[in-house]
């Protein structure tokens, strides 16, 4: 979470992200979301190919 918070802070400092955000809280929320998706998605009958989605975005 520290690395993500640092990257968010860097983005705010460069003007890429809005200033005044709570970077640590956002990083914790992202980690919680990621953990939740990792546990819930496999329990559903759906499939999701993140690699394919990422490749498609690059086109």
XYZ file of C-alpha atoms in Angstrom:
59
model
C 0.000 0.000 0.000
C 2.903 2.306 0.652
C 4.074 2.029 -2.964
C 0.584 2.773 -4.308
C 0.187 5.742 -1.958
C 3.569 7.062 -3.125
C 2.564 6.680 -6.775
C -0.718 8.469 -6.145
C 1.168 11.261 -4.382
C 3.588 11.534 -7.295
C 0.634 11.783 -9.680
C -0.862 14.603 -7.643
C 2.457 16.435 -7.523
C 2.862 16.154 -11.298
C -0.672 17.431 -11.901
C -1.851 14.108 -13.302
C -4.204 13.613 -10.338
C -6.296 16.011 -8.308
C -4.450 17.728 -5.464
C -5.503 17.249 -1.856
C -6.444 13.569 -2.057
C -5.921 11.231 0.899
C -3.407 8.954 -0.794
C -3.117 6.484 2.084
C -6.884 5.991 2.308
C -7.184 5.515 -1.441
C -4.365 2.950 -1.364
C -6.114 1.034 1.460
C -9.416 1.100 -0.441
C -7.710 -0.210 -3.590
C -6.081 -3.033 -1.613
C -9.413 -3.944 -0.019
C -11.149 -3.906 -3.391
C -8.445 -6.091 -4.898
C -8.661 -8.579 -2.018
C -12.436 -8.711 -2.294
C -12.374 -9.300 -6.029
C -9.765 -12.022 -5.657
C -11.963 -13.912 -3.208
C -15.381 -13.282 -4.752
C -14.732 -13.672 -8.480
C -13.527 -17.289 -8.356
C -16.603 -18.194 -6.300
C -18.896 -17.059 -9.093
C -19.487 -18.967 -12.309
C -17.943 -16.197 -14.379
C -14.554 -16.008 -16.008
C -12.388 -12.965 -16.465
C -9.170 -12.751 -18.450
C -7.281 -9.696 -17.202
C -4.449 -10.306 -19.657
C -6.861 -10.164 -22.615
C -8.492 -6.989 -21.273
C -5.095 -5.362 -20.834
C -4.027 -6.322 -24.362
C -7.249 -4.907 -25.821
C -6.662 -1.556 -24.102
C -3.290 -1.263 -25.808
C -4.850 -1.367 -29.272
